[in-house]
CSV table of C-alpha atoms in Angstrom, one decimal:
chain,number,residue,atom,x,y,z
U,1,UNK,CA,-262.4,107.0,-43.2
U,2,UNK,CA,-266.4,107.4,-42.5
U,3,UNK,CA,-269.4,105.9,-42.4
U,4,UNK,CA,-269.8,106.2,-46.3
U,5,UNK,CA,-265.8,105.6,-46.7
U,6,UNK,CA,-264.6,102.5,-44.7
U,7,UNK,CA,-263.2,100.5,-47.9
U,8,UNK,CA,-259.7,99.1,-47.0
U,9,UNK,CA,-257.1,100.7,-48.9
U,10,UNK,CA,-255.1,98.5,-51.0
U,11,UNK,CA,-251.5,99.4,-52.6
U,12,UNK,CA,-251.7,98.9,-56.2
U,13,UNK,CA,-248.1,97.9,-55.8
U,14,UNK,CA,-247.0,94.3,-57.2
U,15,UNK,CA,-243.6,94.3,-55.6
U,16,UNK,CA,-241.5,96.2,-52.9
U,17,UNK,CA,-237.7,96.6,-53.7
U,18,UNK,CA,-234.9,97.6,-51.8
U,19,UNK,CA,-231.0,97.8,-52.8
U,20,UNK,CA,-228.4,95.4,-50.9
U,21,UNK,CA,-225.4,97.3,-50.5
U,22,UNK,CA,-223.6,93.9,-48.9
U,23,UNK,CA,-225.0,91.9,-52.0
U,24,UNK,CA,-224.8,94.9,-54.9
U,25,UNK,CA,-228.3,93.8,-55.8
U,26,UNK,CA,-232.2,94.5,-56.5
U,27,UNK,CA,-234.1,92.6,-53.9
U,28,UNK,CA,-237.6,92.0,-52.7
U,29,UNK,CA,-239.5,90.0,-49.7
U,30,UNK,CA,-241.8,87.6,-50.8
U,31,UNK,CA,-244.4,87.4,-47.7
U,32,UNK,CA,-245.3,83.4,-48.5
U,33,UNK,CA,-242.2,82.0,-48.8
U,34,UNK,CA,-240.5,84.3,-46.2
U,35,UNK,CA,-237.5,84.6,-48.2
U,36,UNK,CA,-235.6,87.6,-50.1
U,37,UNK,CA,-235.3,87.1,-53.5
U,38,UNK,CA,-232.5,88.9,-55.6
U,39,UNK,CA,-233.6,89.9,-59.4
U,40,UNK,CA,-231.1,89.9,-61.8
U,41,UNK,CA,-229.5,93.0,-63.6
U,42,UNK,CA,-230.2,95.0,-65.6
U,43,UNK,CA,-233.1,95.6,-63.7
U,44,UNK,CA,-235.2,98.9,-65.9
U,45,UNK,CA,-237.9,101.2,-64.4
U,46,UNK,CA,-239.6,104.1,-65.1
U,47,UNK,CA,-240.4,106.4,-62.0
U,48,UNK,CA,-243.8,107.4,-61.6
U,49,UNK,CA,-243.5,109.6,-58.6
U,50,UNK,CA,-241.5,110.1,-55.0
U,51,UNK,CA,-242.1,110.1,-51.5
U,52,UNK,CA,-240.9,110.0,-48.2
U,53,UNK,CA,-240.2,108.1,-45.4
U,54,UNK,CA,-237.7,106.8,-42.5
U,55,UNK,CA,-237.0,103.3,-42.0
U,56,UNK,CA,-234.5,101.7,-39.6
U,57,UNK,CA,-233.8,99.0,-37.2
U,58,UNK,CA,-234.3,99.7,-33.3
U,59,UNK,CA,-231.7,97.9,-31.5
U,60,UNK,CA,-234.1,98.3,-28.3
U,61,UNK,CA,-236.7,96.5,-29.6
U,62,UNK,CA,-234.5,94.2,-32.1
U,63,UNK,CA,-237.0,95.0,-35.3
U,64,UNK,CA,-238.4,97.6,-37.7
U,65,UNK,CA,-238.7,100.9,-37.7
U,66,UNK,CA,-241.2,102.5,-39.7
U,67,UNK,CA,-243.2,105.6,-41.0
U,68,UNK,CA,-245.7,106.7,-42.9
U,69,UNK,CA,-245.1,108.3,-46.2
U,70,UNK,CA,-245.1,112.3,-47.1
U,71,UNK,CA,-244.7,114.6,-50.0
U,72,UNK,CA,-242.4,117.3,-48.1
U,73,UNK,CA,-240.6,116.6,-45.2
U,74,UNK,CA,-240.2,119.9,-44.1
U,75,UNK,CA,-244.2,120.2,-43.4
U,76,UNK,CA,-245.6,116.9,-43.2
U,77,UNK,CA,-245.6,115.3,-40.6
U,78,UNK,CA,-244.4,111.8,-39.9
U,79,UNK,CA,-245.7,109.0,-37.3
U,80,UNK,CA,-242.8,106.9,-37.0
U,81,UNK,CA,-243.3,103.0,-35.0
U,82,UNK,CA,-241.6,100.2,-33.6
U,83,UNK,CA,-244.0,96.9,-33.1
U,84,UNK,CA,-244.1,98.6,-29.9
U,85,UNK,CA,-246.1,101.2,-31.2
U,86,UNK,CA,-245.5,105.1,-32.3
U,87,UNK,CA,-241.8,106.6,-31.2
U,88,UNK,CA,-242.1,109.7,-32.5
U,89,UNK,CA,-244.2,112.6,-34.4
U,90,UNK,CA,-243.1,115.5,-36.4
U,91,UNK,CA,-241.2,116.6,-39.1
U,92,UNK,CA,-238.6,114.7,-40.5
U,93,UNK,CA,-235.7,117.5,-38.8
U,94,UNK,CA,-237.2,117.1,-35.6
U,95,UNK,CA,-237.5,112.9,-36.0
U,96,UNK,CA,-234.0,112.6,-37.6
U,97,UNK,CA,-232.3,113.6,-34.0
U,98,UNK,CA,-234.6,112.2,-31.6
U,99,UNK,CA,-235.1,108.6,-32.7
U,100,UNK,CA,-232.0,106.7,-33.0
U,101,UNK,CA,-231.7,104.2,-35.9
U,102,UNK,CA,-234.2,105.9,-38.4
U,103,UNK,CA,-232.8,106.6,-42.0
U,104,UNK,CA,-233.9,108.4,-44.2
U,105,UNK,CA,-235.5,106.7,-47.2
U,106,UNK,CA,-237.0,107.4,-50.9
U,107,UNK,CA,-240.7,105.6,-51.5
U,108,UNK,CA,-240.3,105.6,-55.4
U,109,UNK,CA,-243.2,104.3,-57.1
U,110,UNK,CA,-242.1,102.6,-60.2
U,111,UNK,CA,-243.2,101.2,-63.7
U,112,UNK,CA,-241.3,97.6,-64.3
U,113,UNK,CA,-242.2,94.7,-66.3
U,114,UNK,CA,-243.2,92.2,-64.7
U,115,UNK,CA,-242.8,88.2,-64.8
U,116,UNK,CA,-245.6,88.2,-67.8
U,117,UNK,CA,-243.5,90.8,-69.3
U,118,UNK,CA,-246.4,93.4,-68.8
U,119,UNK,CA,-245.9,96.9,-67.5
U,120,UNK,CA,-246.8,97.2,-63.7
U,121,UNK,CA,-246.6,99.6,-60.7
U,122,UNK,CA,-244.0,98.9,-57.9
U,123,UNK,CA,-242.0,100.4,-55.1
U,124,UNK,CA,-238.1,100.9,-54.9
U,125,UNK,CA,-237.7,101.5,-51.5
U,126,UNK,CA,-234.0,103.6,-51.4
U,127,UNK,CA,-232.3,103.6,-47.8
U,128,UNK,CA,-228.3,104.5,-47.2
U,129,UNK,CA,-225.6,104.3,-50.9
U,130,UNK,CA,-229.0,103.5,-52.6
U,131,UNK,CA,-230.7,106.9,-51.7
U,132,UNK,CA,-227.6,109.2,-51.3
U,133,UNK,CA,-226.5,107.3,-55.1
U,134,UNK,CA,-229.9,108.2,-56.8
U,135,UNK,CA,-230.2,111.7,-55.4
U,136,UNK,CA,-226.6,112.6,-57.3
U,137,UNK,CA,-228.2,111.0,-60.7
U,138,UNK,CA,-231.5,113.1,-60.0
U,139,UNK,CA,-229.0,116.2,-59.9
U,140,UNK,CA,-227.9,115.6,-63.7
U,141,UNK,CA,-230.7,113.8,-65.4
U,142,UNK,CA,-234.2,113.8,-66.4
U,143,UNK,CA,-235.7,110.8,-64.4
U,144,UNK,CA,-239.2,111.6,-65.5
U,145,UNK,CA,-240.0,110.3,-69.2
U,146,UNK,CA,-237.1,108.2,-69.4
U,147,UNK,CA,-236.7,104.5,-68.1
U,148,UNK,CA,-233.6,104.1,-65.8
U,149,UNK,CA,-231.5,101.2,-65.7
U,150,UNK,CA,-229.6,99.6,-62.8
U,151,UNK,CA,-226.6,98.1,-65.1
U,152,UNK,CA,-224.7,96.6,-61.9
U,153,UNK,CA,-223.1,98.1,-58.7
U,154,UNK,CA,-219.4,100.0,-58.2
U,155,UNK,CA,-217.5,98.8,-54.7
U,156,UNK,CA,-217.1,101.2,-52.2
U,157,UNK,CA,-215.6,101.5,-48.6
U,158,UNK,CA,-215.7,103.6,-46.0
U,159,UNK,CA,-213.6,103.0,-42.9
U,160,UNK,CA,-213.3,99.6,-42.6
U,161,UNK,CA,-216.6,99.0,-44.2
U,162,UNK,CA,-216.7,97.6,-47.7
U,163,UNK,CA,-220.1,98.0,-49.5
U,164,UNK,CA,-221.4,98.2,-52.8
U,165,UNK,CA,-223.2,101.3,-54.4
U,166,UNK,CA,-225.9,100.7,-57.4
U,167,UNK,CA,-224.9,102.4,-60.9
U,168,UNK,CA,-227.8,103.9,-62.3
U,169,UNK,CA,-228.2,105.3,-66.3
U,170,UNK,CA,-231.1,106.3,-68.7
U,171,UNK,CA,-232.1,104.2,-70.9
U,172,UNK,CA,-233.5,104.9,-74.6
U,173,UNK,CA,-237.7,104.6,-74.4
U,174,UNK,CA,-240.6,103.9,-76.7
U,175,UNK,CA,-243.2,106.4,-76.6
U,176,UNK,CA,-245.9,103.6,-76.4
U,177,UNK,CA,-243.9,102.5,-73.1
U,178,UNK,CA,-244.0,105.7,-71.4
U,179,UNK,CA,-247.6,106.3,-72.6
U,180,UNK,CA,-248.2,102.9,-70.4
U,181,UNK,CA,-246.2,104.1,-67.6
U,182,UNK,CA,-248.7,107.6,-67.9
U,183,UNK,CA,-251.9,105.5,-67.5
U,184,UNK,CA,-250.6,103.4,-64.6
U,185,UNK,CA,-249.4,106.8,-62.6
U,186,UNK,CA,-253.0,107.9,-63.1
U,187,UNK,CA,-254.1,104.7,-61.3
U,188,UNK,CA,-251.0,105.5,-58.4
U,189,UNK,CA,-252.6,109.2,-58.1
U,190,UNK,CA,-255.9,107.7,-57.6
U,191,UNK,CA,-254.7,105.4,-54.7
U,192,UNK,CA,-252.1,108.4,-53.1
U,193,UNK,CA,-255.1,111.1,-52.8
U,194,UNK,CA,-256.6,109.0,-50.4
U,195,UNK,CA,-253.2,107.5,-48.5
U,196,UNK,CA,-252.1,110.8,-48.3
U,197,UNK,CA,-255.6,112.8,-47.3
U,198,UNK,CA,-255.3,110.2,-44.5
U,199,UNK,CA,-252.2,111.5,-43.4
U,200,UNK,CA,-253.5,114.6,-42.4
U,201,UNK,CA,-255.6,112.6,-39.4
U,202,UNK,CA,-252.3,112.4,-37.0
U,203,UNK,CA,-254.3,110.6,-34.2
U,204,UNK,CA,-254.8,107.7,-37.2
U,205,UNK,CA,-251.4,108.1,-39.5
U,206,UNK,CA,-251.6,104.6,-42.1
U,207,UNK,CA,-248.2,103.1,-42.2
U,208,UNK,CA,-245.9,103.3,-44.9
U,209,UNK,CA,-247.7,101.4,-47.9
U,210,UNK,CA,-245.0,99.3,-47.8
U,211,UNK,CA,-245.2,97.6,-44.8
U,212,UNK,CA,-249.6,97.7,-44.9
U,213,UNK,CA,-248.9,95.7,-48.3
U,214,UNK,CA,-246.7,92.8,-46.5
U,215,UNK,CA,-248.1,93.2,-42.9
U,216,UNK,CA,-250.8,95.5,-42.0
U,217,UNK,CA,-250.9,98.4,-39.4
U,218,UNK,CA,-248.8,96.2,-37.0
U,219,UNK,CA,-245.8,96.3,-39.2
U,220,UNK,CA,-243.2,93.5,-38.9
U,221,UNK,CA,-244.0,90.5,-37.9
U,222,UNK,CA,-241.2,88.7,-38.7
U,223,UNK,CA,-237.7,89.5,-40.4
U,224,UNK,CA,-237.7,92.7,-41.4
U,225,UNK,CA,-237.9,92.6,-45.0
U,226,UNK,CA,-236.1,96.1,-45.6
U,227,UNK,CA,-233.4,95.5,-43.9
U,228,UNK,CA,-229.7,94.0,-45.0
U,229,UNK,CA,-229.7,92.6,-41.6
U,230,UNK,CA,-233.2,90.5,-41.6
U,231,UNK,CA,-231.8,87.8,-39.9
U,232,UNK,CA,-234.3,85.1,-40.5
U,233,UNK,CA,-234.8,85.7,-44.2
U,234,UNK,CA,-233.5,83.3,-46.5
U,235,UNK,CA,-232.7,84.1,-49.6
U,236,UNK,CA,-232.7,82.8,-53.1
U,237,UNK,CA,-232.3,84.3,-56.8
U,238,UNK,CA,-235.0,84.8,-59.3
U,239,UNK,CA,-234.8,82.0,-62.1
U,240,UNK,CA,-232.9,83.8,-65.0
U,241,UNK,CA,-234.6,85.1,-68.1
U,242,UNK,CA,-233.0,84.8,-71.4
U,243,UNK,CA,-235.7,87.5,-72.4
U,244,UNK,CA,-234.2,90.5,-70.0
U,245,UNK,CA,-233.7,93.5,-72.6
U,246,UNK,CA,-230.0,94.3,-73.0
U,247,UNK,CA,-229.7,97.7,-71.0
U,248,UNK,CA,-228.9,99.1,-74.7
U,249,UNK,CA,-232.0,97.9,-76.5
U,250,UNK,CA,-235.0,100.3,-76.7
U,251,UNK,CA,-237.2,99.4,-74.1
């Protein structure tokens, strides 16, 4: 930021989503009503790019944990805060052991239709079986140029922990939707030149754009939004739509 450059940057995003692994659903905070609100499945999206983050809950100071966002988190460096203030700096080797409660997370930036049934950019945030589930699917299929569904979620248990783990599959795309999903990435590169090229000022790291969309610089104000364990957070479903593609229709 400068003299000549002191616009406030806006996420294009539309919508922040994050896996419940207690639920086995797509969810996403809505800031107004203070409430999560679960989206039925299938839920289809087309990735437009990847970054990285950390995201938690500090049991210290009973909220979020947050960072900024990076391309390679074995050079960049990340600025991760409590609403205390920063914790830590430094790559994301050197953050992973020093500050308890952080997890690593996925900032995927997303093409999905929208209530109007037009083709917008979004953010799947992907934390714990949502991350560790779409990093195995990135290892055997093309994610860019395809859509991806999320047909429904596979139980799971570990110890005496029972959760459920998203199931992920390509799905069969028009060449007029990816040619969409192309021009909104060009508006997403637009915006992450200057997120990013901000990143490099250390003393003046922006947040993750998730939490500037919903809160500002001072992060959470309330329930934490990302987390299963948002303990204020109501939570509701999205009205069903009749209209949802069936995940084997061309989409």
């Amino acid at each position: 930021m400068s003299l000549s450059n002191n616009t406030e940057l806006v996420s294009p995003c539309t919508r922040y989503y994050e896996w419940s692994a207690t639920e086995g659903k797509i969810k996403w905070y809505n800031k107004e009503a203070q409430e999560n609100v679960f989206v039925k499945l299938p839920f289809t999206f087309i990735v437009l790019d990847i970054l990285s983050t950390v995201k938690g809950f500090s049991d210290e100071t009973q909220g979020g944990i947050w960072s900024n966002e990076v391309r390679d988190t074995r050079k960049d460096s990340l600025t991760v805060r409590t609403k205390r203030g920063v914790m830590a700096q430094g790559v994301y080797q050197d953050i992973k052991g020093a500050v308890q409660g952080v997890r690593f997370t996925q900032s995927v930036y997303i093409a999905y239709k929208g209530d109007d049934k037009q083709l917008v950019i979004g953010n799947f945030q992907m934390s714990g079986v949502a991350n560790s589930e779409f990093i195995e699917f990135r290892k055997n299929h093309k994610i860019y140029g395809n859509a991806i569904v999320i047909t429904g979620s596979d139980d799971r248990t570990k110890g005496a922990t029972k959760y459920k783990a998203p199931v992920f599959e390509l799905k069969e795309t028009s060449p007029e939707t990816i040619a969409e999903a192309v021009e909104l990435d060009k508006e997403l590169q637009e915006y992450l030149k200057v997120y990013l090229s901000r990143n490099q000022d250390t003393s003046n790291t922006p947040s993750n754009p998730a939490n500037q969309a919903l809160y500002g610089d001072d992060g959470f104000t309330g329930a934490p939004p990302y987390l299963d364990e948002a303990p204020n957070a109501e939570e509701k479903w999205a009205a069903p739509d009749d209209d949802d593609p069936d995940s084997s229709v061309v989409w």
